[in-house]
XYZ file of N, CA and C in Angstrom:
606
model
N 36.013 36.832 -49.200
C 36.326 37.414 -48.129
C 37.245 38.869 -48.016
N 37.154 39.004 -47.243
C 37.910 40.126 -46.494
C 39.397 40.201 -46.804
N 40.153 41.755 -47.015
C 41.293 41.450 -46.970
C 41.603 41.738 -45.627
N 42.879 41.313 -44.973
C 43.389 41.743 -43.710
C 43.238 43.284 -43.630
N 42.742 43.169 -42.394
C 42.718 44.890 -41.788
C 43.851 45.349 -41.953
N 44.530 44.944 -42.154
C 46.515 45.945 -42.641
C 46.797 46.017 -43.543
N 46.454 45.432 -44.973
C 46.171 45.089 -45.677
C 46.943 46.396 -46.579
N 47.341 46.218 -48.048
C 47.053 47.603 -48.990
C 47.364 46.852 -50.036
N 46.634 46.124 -51.229
C 46.455 45.696 -52.322
C 47.942 46.494 -53.022
N 48.718 45.509 -53.769
C 49.798 46.315 -54.298
C 49.037 46.949 -56.127
N 48.611 48.089 -55.978
C 48.275 48.751 -57.276
C 49.175 48.458 -57.843
N 48.869 48.351 -59.092
C 49.836 47.993 -61.127
C 50.696 49.317 -61.479
N 50.809 49.492 -62.403
C 51.552 50.360 -63.307
C 51.152 51.825 -63.144
N 51.592 52.773 -62.828
C 50.942 54.174 -62.591
C 50.416 54.065 -64.228
N 49.785 53.762 -65.307
C 49.500 53.998 -66.720
C 47.703 53.280 -66.475
N 47.495 52.550 -65.087
C 46.658 52.125 -65.425
C 45.258 53.607 -64.375
N 44.067 53.062 -64.710
C 43.141 54.417 -64.000
C 42.632 53.291 -63.349
N 41.612 53.675 -62.486
C 41.066 53.554 -61.393
C 39.747 53.864 -61.423
N 38.431 53.506 -60.900
C 37.650 54.662 -60.846
C 37.309 54.324 -59.132
N 37.313 54.765 -58.093
C 37.576 55.238 -56.799
C 36.389 55.899 -56.298
N 36.699 55.099 -54.568
C 35.655 55.581 -53.871
C 36.200 54.902 -52.256
N 36.095 55.989 -51.462
C 36.176 55.534 -49.960
C 35.082 54.996 -49.238
N 34.912 53.950 -48.826
C 33.302 53.783 -47.840
C 34.228 52.948 -46.707
N 32.800 52.394 -46.011
C 32.674 51.798 -44.930
C 32.169 50.470 -45.222
N 32.843 49.205 -45.098
C 32.349 47.727 -45.401
C 31.648 47.422 -43.930
N 30.938 46.339 -44.725
C 30.064 45.391 -43.531
C 30.207 44.582 -43.429
N 29.844 44.055 -42.042
C 30.623 42.575 -41.543
C 29.959 41.751 -42.109
N 30.156 40.489 -42.614
C 29.177 39.089 -43.101
C 28.148 39.146 -42.695
N 27.851 39.188 -41.397
C 26.718 38.685 -40.951
C 25.397 39.378 -41.393
N 25.931 41.197 -40.706
C 24.964 42.027 -41.603
C 24.746 42.195 -43.001
N 25.783 41.397 -44.116
C 25.540 41.853 -45.645
C 24.419 40.877 -45.122
N 24.671 39.553 -44.726
C 23.708 38.432 -45.503
C 22.025 38.613 -44.512
N 22.208 39.436 -43.588
C 20.740 40.039 -43.321
C 19.893 40.929 -44.206
N 20.786 41.866 -44.503
C 20.217 42.776 -45.312
C 20.082 42.458 -46.772
N 20.778 40.980 -47.120
C 20.426 40.522 -48.307
C 18.913 39.554 -48.502
N 18.444 38.821 -47.171
C 17.513 39.105 -46.762
C 16.251 39.801 -46.816
N 16.770 40.706 -46.434
C 15.496 42.177 -46.416
C 15.078 42.206 -48.283
N 16.725 42.548 -49.099
C 16.385 42.787 -50.497
C 15.461 41.941 -50.892
N 15.929 40.255 -50.654
C 15.172 39.085 -51.217
C 13.949 39.478 -51.056
N 13.264 39.686 -50.023
C 11.913 40.393 -49.584
C 11.247 41.460 -50.610
N 12.212 42.512 -50.753
C 11.534 43.349 -51.464
C 12.099 43.349 -53.004
N 12.493 41.971 -53.101
C 12.716 41.722 -54.745
C 11.490 41.475 -55.293
N 10.896 40.738 -54.371
C 9.354 40.049 -54.685
C 8.477 40.923 -55.312
N 8.720 42.168 -54.815
C 7.044 43.363 -55.180
C 7.376 44.704 -55.428
N 8.928 44.371 -55.561
C 9.277 46.115 -56.073
C 10.673 45.785 -57.320
N 9.720 46.228 -58.574
C 10.253 45.452 -59.611
C 11.855 46.628 -60.132
N 12.700 47.226 -59.230
C 14.080 47.462 -59.419
C 14.511 46.724 -60.305
N 15.570 47.195 -61.547
C 16.008 46.877 -62.317
C 17.223 46.481 -61.779
N 18.166 46.491 -61.248
C 19.246 46.022 -60.444
C 19.253 46.311 -59.575
N 19.770 45.756 -58.757
C 20.153 44.772 -57.011
C 21.077 44.954 -56.471
N 21.394 45.357 -56.084
C 23.030 45.469 -55.373
C 23.657 44.268 -54.890
N 24.971 43.516 -54.940
C 25.263 42.683 -54.404
C 25.362 42.746 -53.279
N 25.117 41.826 -52.175
C 24.894 41.790 -51.189
C 26.951 42.183 -50.413
N 27.721 41.594 -51.297
C 29.069 42.454 -51.014
C 29.841 43.142 -50.962
N 28.504 44.032 -52.007
C 28.818 45.238 -52.533
C 28.006 46.600 -51.736
N 27.256 46.110 -50.505
C 26.734 47.007 -50.036
C 27.761 47.478 -48.644
N 27.375 49.358 -48.728
C 28.535 49.603 -48.111
C 28.093 51.225 -47.835
N 28.549 52.138 -47.001
C 28.425 52.915 -46.642
C 29.279 53.743 -47.344
N 28.880 54.733 -48.085
C 30.089 55.788 -49.271
C 31.050 57.159 -47.568
N 31.742 57.118 -48.215
C 32.364 58.072 -47.331
C 32.812 59.274 -48.462
N 33.632 58.943 -49.339
C 33.965 59.801 -50.549
C 33.858 58.949 -52.022
N 33.241 59.592 -53.002
C 32.947 58.998 -54.124
C 34.075 60.196 -54.895
N 35.201 59.401 -55.639
C 36.492 60.091 -56.217
C 36.861 59.849 -57.833
N 35.830 59.026 -58.180
C 35.914 59.085 -59.461
C 37.099 58.054 -60.272
N 37.434 58.761 -61.623
C 38.995 57.718 -62.423
C 40.239 58.434 -61.745
N 40.871 57.900 -61.529
C 41.922 57.941 -61.041
C 43.579 57.004 -61.316
N 44.712 57.739 -61.510
C 45.995 56.659 -61.578
C 46.215 56.310 -60.637
N 47.006 54.559 -60.947
C 46.789 53.440 -59.797
C 47.926 54.215 -58.723
N 48.548 55.757 -59.659
C 50.053 56.181 -58.724
C 49.438 57.118 -58.180
N 48.361 57.418 -58.365
C 47.076 59.274 -57.344
C 46.583 58.015 -55.951
N 45.986 57.231 -56.530
C 45.254 55.650 -55.591
C 46.451 55.488 -54.359
N 47.636 55.251 -55.001
C 48.668 54.828 -53.829
C 48.816 55.704 -52.957
N 49.352 57.276 -53.385
C 49.299 58.324 -52.629
C 48.532 58.890 -51.514
N 47.087 58.291 -52.423
C 45.666 59.003 -51.463
C 45.434 57.899 -50.091
N 45.974 56.594 -50.628
C 45.925 55.392 -49.936
C 46.622 55.400 -48.417
N 48.113 56.493 -48.568
C 48.883 56.675 -47.780
C 48.218 57.428 -46.680
N 47.860 58.856 -46.930
C 46.823 59.878 -46.011
C 45.843 59.189 -45.547
N 45.057 58.198 -46.114
C 43.646 57.469 -45.800
C 44.220 56.807 -44.377
N 45.616 55.681 -44.386
C 46.293 55.429 -43.720
C 46.140 56.172 -42.319
N 46.748 57.364 -42.210
C 47.217 58.050 -41.411
C 45.728 58.453 -40.728
N 44.961 58.835 -41.538
C 43.601 59.458 -41.646
C 42.986 58.629 -40.172
N 42.786 57.565 -40.808
C 42.198 56.379 -40.077
C 42.993 55.859 -38.756
N 44.200 56.003 -38.196
C 44.556 55.841 -37.166
C 44.191 56.562 -36.078
N 43.851 57.734 -36.837
C 43.993 58.701 -35.315
C 42.270 58.952 -35.353
N 41.518 57.961 -36.145
C 40.213 57.526 -35.819
C 39.610 56.963 -34.715
N 38.621 57.106 -34.262
C 38.412 56.104 -32.989
C 36.712 55.036 -33.845
N 36.621 53.923 -33.312
C 35.534 52.856 -33.723
C 34.406 53.823 -33.762
N 33.846 52.888 -34.364
C 32.181 53.835 -33.608
C 30.984 52.499 -34.399
N 29.745 52.885 -33.942
C 29.084 51.278 -34.578
C 27.556 52.311 -35.155
N 27.639 51.805 -35.857
C 25.854 51.393 -36.766
C 24.824 50.573 -37.193
N 23.998 50.867 -37.521
C 22.870 49.701 -38.288
C 22.042 50.296 -39.065
N 21.997 49.487 -40.062
C 20.513 49.796 -40.628
C 19.262 49.628 -40.107
N 18.737 50.700 -40.083
C 17.132 51.110 -39.806
C 16.159 51.981 -40.972
N 15.407 51.537 -41.487
C 14.183 51.971 -42.467
C 14.592 51.937 -43.425
N 14.073 52.212 -44.525
C 14.099 52.309 -45.860
C 13.525 53.528 -46.778
N 14.039 53.610 -47.530
C 13.648 55.119 -47.822
C 13.971 55.463 -49.733
N 14.079 56.040 -50.641
C 14.460 56.087 -51.823
C 14.575 57.718 -52.299
N 15.640 57.528 -53.427
C 15.934 59.406 -54.268
C 15.297 58.806 -55.518
N 15.215 59.993 -56.004
C 14.476 60.268 -57.598
C 13.056 61.136 -57.096
N 12.342 60.459 -58.699
C 10.908 61.411 -58.790
C 10.199 59.777 -57.615
N 9.158 60.251 -57.365
C 7.938 59.896 -56.486
C 7.464 58.415 -57.447
N 7.419 58.411 -58.172
C 6.421 57.501 -59.235
C 7.990 56.834 -59.696
N 9.187 56.685 -60.311
C 9.720 55.844 -60.255
C 10.973 56.254 -59.506
N 11.493 55.620 -58.250
C 12.511 56.131 -57.929
C 14.144 55.678 -59.034
N 15.289 56.469 -58.143
C 16.346 56.205 -59.146
C 17.133 54.637 -58.350
N 16.505 54.892 -57.098
C 17.801 54.790 -55.945
C 17.345 53.858 -54.787
N 16.886 52.582 -54.369
C 16.397 51.970 -52.939
C 16.934 51.888 -51.772
N 17.176 52.517 -50.767
C 18.182 52.439 -49.916
C 17.664 51.928 -48.525
N 18.797 51.424 -47.840
C 18.379 50.949 -45.812
C 19.118 52.482 -45.930
N 18.566 53.314 -44.575
C 19.074 53.908 -43.592
C 20.230 53.562 -42.953
N 20.512 54.783 -42.493
C 21.729 54.409 -41.673
C 21.730 55.128 -39.899
N 21.777 54.458 -38.447
C 21.536 54.938 -37.617
C 22.465 54.229 -36.791
N 22.605 55.330 -35.454
C 23.825 55.113 -34.579
C 24.675 56.353 -34.337
N 26.045 55.733 -34.492
C 26.999 57.403 -34.277
C 27.322 58.001 -35.387
N 26.265 58.619 -35.792
C 25.906 59.896 -37.073
C 26.966 60.721 -36.553
N 27.293 61.792 -35.445
C 27.708 62.571 -35.328
C 29.265 62.226 -35.807
N 29.821 61.056 -35.166
C 31.028 60.429 -35.384
C 31.635 60.008 -37.194
N 30.599 59.239 -37.295
C 30.882 58.854 -38.818
C 30.400 60.356 -40.208
N 29.740 61.310 -39.461
C 29.657 62.874 -40.359
C 31.456 63.508 -39.565
N 31.952 63.113 -38.948
C 33.123 63.602 -38.517
C 34.276 62.791 -39.380
N 34.190 61.649 -39.540
C 35.109 60.608 -40.086
C 35.007 61.221 -42.218
N 33.351 61.433 -42.281
C 33.394 61.842 -43.720
C 33.994 63.085 -44.169
N 34.199 63.981 -43.653
C 34.505 65.230 -43.514
C 35.893 65.029 -43.227
N 36.588 64.171 -42.611
C 38.016 64.258 -43.176
C 38.723 63.294 -43.881
N 37.957 62.144 -44.424
C 38.156 61.373 -45.581
C 37.928 62.460 -46.849
N 37.515 63.146 -47.107
C 36.888 64.077 -47.586
C 37.678 65.166 -47.972
N 38.455 66.004 -46.856
C 39.130 66.465 -46.519
C 40.633 66.257 -47.674
N 40.904 65.001 -46.982
C 42.443 64.377 -47.676
C 42.239 64.172 -48.727
N 41.169 63.615 -49.102
C 40.058 63.829 -51.011
C 40.593 64.781 -51.655
N 40.278 66.002 -51.284
C 40.471 66.867 -51.742
C 42.037 67.730 -51.814
N 42.649 66.988 -51.097
C 44.054 67.526 -51.192
C 44.888 66.817 -52.276
N 43.829 65.664 -52.307
C 44.829 65.206 -53.787
C 44.232 65.238 -54.989
N 43.082 66.140 -55.272
C 42.773 66.819 -56.110
C 41.291 66.299 -56.142
N 40.760 65.135 -55.868
C 39.352 64.826 -55.574
C 38.220 65.641 -55.179
N 37.533 66.956 -56.222
C 36.672 67.709 -55.475
C 35.404 67.075 -54.781
N 35.166 67.798 -53.205
C 34.515 67.139 -52.102
C 33.011 67.683 -53.470
N 32.468 66.796 -53.055
C 30.366 66.292 -53.745
C 29.660 67.926 -52.934
N 28.885 68.628 -53.688
C 28.040 70.260 -53.515
C 27.387 69.515 -52.335
N 26.777 68.408 -52.988
C 25.246 67.736 -52.100
C 25.698 67.260 -50.308
N 24.740 67.927 -49.515
C 25.210 67.375 -48.358
C 25.111 65.846 -47.929
N 26.193 65.061 -47.344
C 25.989 63.864 -46.928
C 25.207 63.453 -46.403
N 24.669 62.361 -47.228
C 22.921 61.613 -46.353
C 23.973 59.993 -46.520
N 24.171 59.105 -45.200
C 24.567 58.159 -45.413
C 24.176 57.301 -45.843
N 23.771 55.974 -45.772
C 22.874 55.024 -46.909
C 23.668 53.704 -47.321
N 22.298 53.013 -47.201
C 22.854 51.658 -48.135
C 21.923 51.412 -49.246
N 22.894 51.379 -50.412
C 22.066 51.750 -51.602
C 21.895 49.945 -51.850
N 20.855 49.797 -52.158
C 19.943 48.398 -52.318
C 19.336 47.720 -53.291
N 18.971 48.899 -54.510
C 18.471 48.310 -55.880
C 18.505 50.315 -56.519
N 18.657 49.773 -57.706
C 18.598 51.200 -58.560
C 17.556 50.848 -59.921
N 17.218 51.732 -60.256
C 16.184 52.093 -61.168
C 14.734 51.227 -60.942
N 14.064 52.180 -61.014
C 12.838 51.622 -60.495
C 11.739 51.371 -62.042
N 11.471 50.113 -62.064
C 11.146 50.085 -64.017
C 9.626 50.655 -64.345
N 10.160 51.920 -65.215
C 9.078 52.827 -65.829
C 7.427 52.118 -66.422
N 7.863 50.599 -66.348
C 6.707 49.853 -67.129
C 5.542 49.109 -65.909
N 6.118 49.406 -64.512
C 5.600 48.851 -63.919
C 4.598 49.934 -63.257
N 3.743 49.697 -62.312
C 2.671 49.954 -61.440
C 3.511 51.369 -60.635
N 3.117 52.655 -60.953
C 3.753 53.638 -60.264
C 4.384 53.068 -58.567
N 5.392 53.581 -58.324
C 6.437 53.111 -56.597
C 5.008 54.092 -55.611
N 5.230 53.474 -54.769
C 4.617 53.416 -53.593
C 5.234 53.906 -52.234
N 5.208 54.328 -51.245
C 6.350 54.432 -50.583
C 5.576 53.143 -49.100
N 4.204 53.301 -49.223
C 3.831 52.024 -48.580
C 4.040 50.784 -48.741
N 5.063 50.554 -49.662
C 5.940 49.704 -50.042
C 6.496 49.246 -49.037
N 7.436 50.325 -48.689
C 8.699 50.461 -47.713
C 8.274 50.143 -46.003
N 7.106 50.142 -46.014
C 6.699 49.878 -44.542
C 6.975 48.829 -43.629
N 7.413 48.920 -42.440
C 7.531 47.359 -41.659
C 8.692 47.071 -41.573
N 9.973 47.877 -42.523
C 11.582 47.547 -42.499
C 12.143 47.193 -40.971
N 12.655 46.051 -40.767
C 13.085 45.807 -39.425
C 14.725 46.533 -39.383
N 14.457 46.870 -38.034
C 16.267 47.724 -37.757
C 16.770 46.580 -37.327
N 17.761 46.408 -38.362
C 19.138 45.271 -38.151
C 19.824 45.625 -36.792
N 20.528 44.515 -36.515
C 21.510 44.886 -35.204
C 23.096 45.236 -35.664
N 23.154 46.054 -34.892
C 24.444 47.316 -34.665
C 26.027 46.453 -35.486
N 26.780 46.952 -35.604
C 28.078 46.456 -36.083
C 28.608 47.741 -35.909
N 29.982 47.338 -35.194
C 31.095 48.043 -35.312
C 32.168 48.804 -36.287
N 32.569 49.171 -36.585
C 33.613 50.285 -37.535
C 34.526 50.073 -37.254
N 35.190 49.636 -38.167
C 36.637 49.160 -37.324
C 37.703 49.630 -37.982
N 37.437 50.298 -39.393
C 38.352 50.306 -40.742
C 37.684 51.246 -41.801
N 38.436 52.028 -42.471
C 37.909 52.733 -43.736
C 38.522 52.180 -45.073
N 37.818 52.043 -46.654
C 37.855 51.232 -47.420
C 38.242 51.988 -48.477
N 39.267 51.693 -49.415
C 39.568 52.567 -50.936
C 39.440 51.192 -51.602
N 37.997 51.508 -52.296
C 37.732 51.084 -53.654
C 37.558 51.129 -54.526
N 37.580 50.056 -55.261
C 38.255 50.304 -56.698
C 36.435 49.767 -57.776
N 36.117 50.263 -58.753
C 35.093 50.176 -59.484
C 35.318 49.117 -60.293
N 34.261 48.014 -60.374
C 34.439 46.968 -61.766
C 33.049 46.896 -62.321
N 33.031 47.745 -63.725
C 32.048 48.032 -64.229
C 31.952 46.479 -65.105
N 30.646 45.558 -64.916
C 29.750 44.464 -65.465
C 30.406 43.682 -64.860
N 31.016 43.322 -63.501
C 31.740 42.028 -62.459
C 30.550 42.770 -61.597
N 30.198 41.154 -61.057
C 29.558 40.792 -59.593
C 30.472 40.055 -58.783
N 30.439 40.643 -57.778
C 30.303 41.820 -57.073
C 31.379 42.657 -57.796
N 31.207 44.323 -57.168
C 31.793 45.035 -58.456
C 32.815 45.517 -57.973
N 33.021 45.779 -56.898
C 33.587 46.121 -55.398
C 35.029 46.101 -55.198
N 36.255 46.213 -55.667
C 37.158 45.275 -54.767
C 38.087 46.597 -53.833
N 38.620 45.912 -52.740
C 39.313 46.550 -51.543
C 40.240 46.521 -52.265
N 41.277 48.156 -52.188
C 42.715 48.104 -52.463
C 43.279 48.327 -51.297
N 42.869 48.899 -50.409
C 43.579 48.967 -49.254
C 42.190 49.053 -48.415
N 42.527 48.790 -46.450
C 41.846 48.485 -46.408
C 42.288 49.213 -44.586
N 42.406 50.284 -44.065
C 42.845 51.113 -42.906
C 42.268 51.243 -41.554
N 42.832 50.548 -40.507
C 42.315 50.849 -38.757
C 41.903 51.727 -38.636
N 41.052 51.875 -38.078
C 41.079 53.292 -37.372
C 41.711 52.803 -35.653
N 41.432 53.858 -35.053
C 42.371 53.851 -33.847
C 41.902 52.190 -32.921
N 42.074 51.974 -31.924
C 41.877 51.199 -31.553
C 41.151 51.708 -30.486
N 41.654 52.478 -29.552
C 41.502 53.296 -28.674
C 42.401 53.227 -27.313
N 41.470 52.965 -26.328
C 42.203 52.514 -24.921
C 41.280 51.365 -24.561
């Protein structure tokens, strides 16, 4: 169950270390639809790790390890940044992979919709994170929804033909951004530490 749109979980002591990223969560209906797509793909694509439906998200900025104190300070700026940004609409569309053609490292669903607004929001988030000492990633921003990781090398070489016919799923309205904590070895893995509403507009 998602926390309230206006919530920020109480962070623990400053000595705690969190593995953080900022992202866009998906509504439960979209999670269910993508889970059906992933289940069908899983029957024919031998990836080693499939993303828990509740963990599927659009990453805005990966931060890595940080203290609880630093996370709290960043959360304050993310709340202000979000309040100045307008909601946008996105939808999942198409499938693709990252990594070696014969054994991809990532299977993903594409993101379509208000991509210019999404790119602008991502730049704002990356800028806020940089001001707190989190360097921006050098590679270009490529929004996507990670469905699985690590194609099994013992299987037949991967074929892009296996991705044909991917459905375009209904759009959803993005109304907040989330500061997540990643928990290794747990399913689902990602815990919302703070949910920051975008401006309701007029």
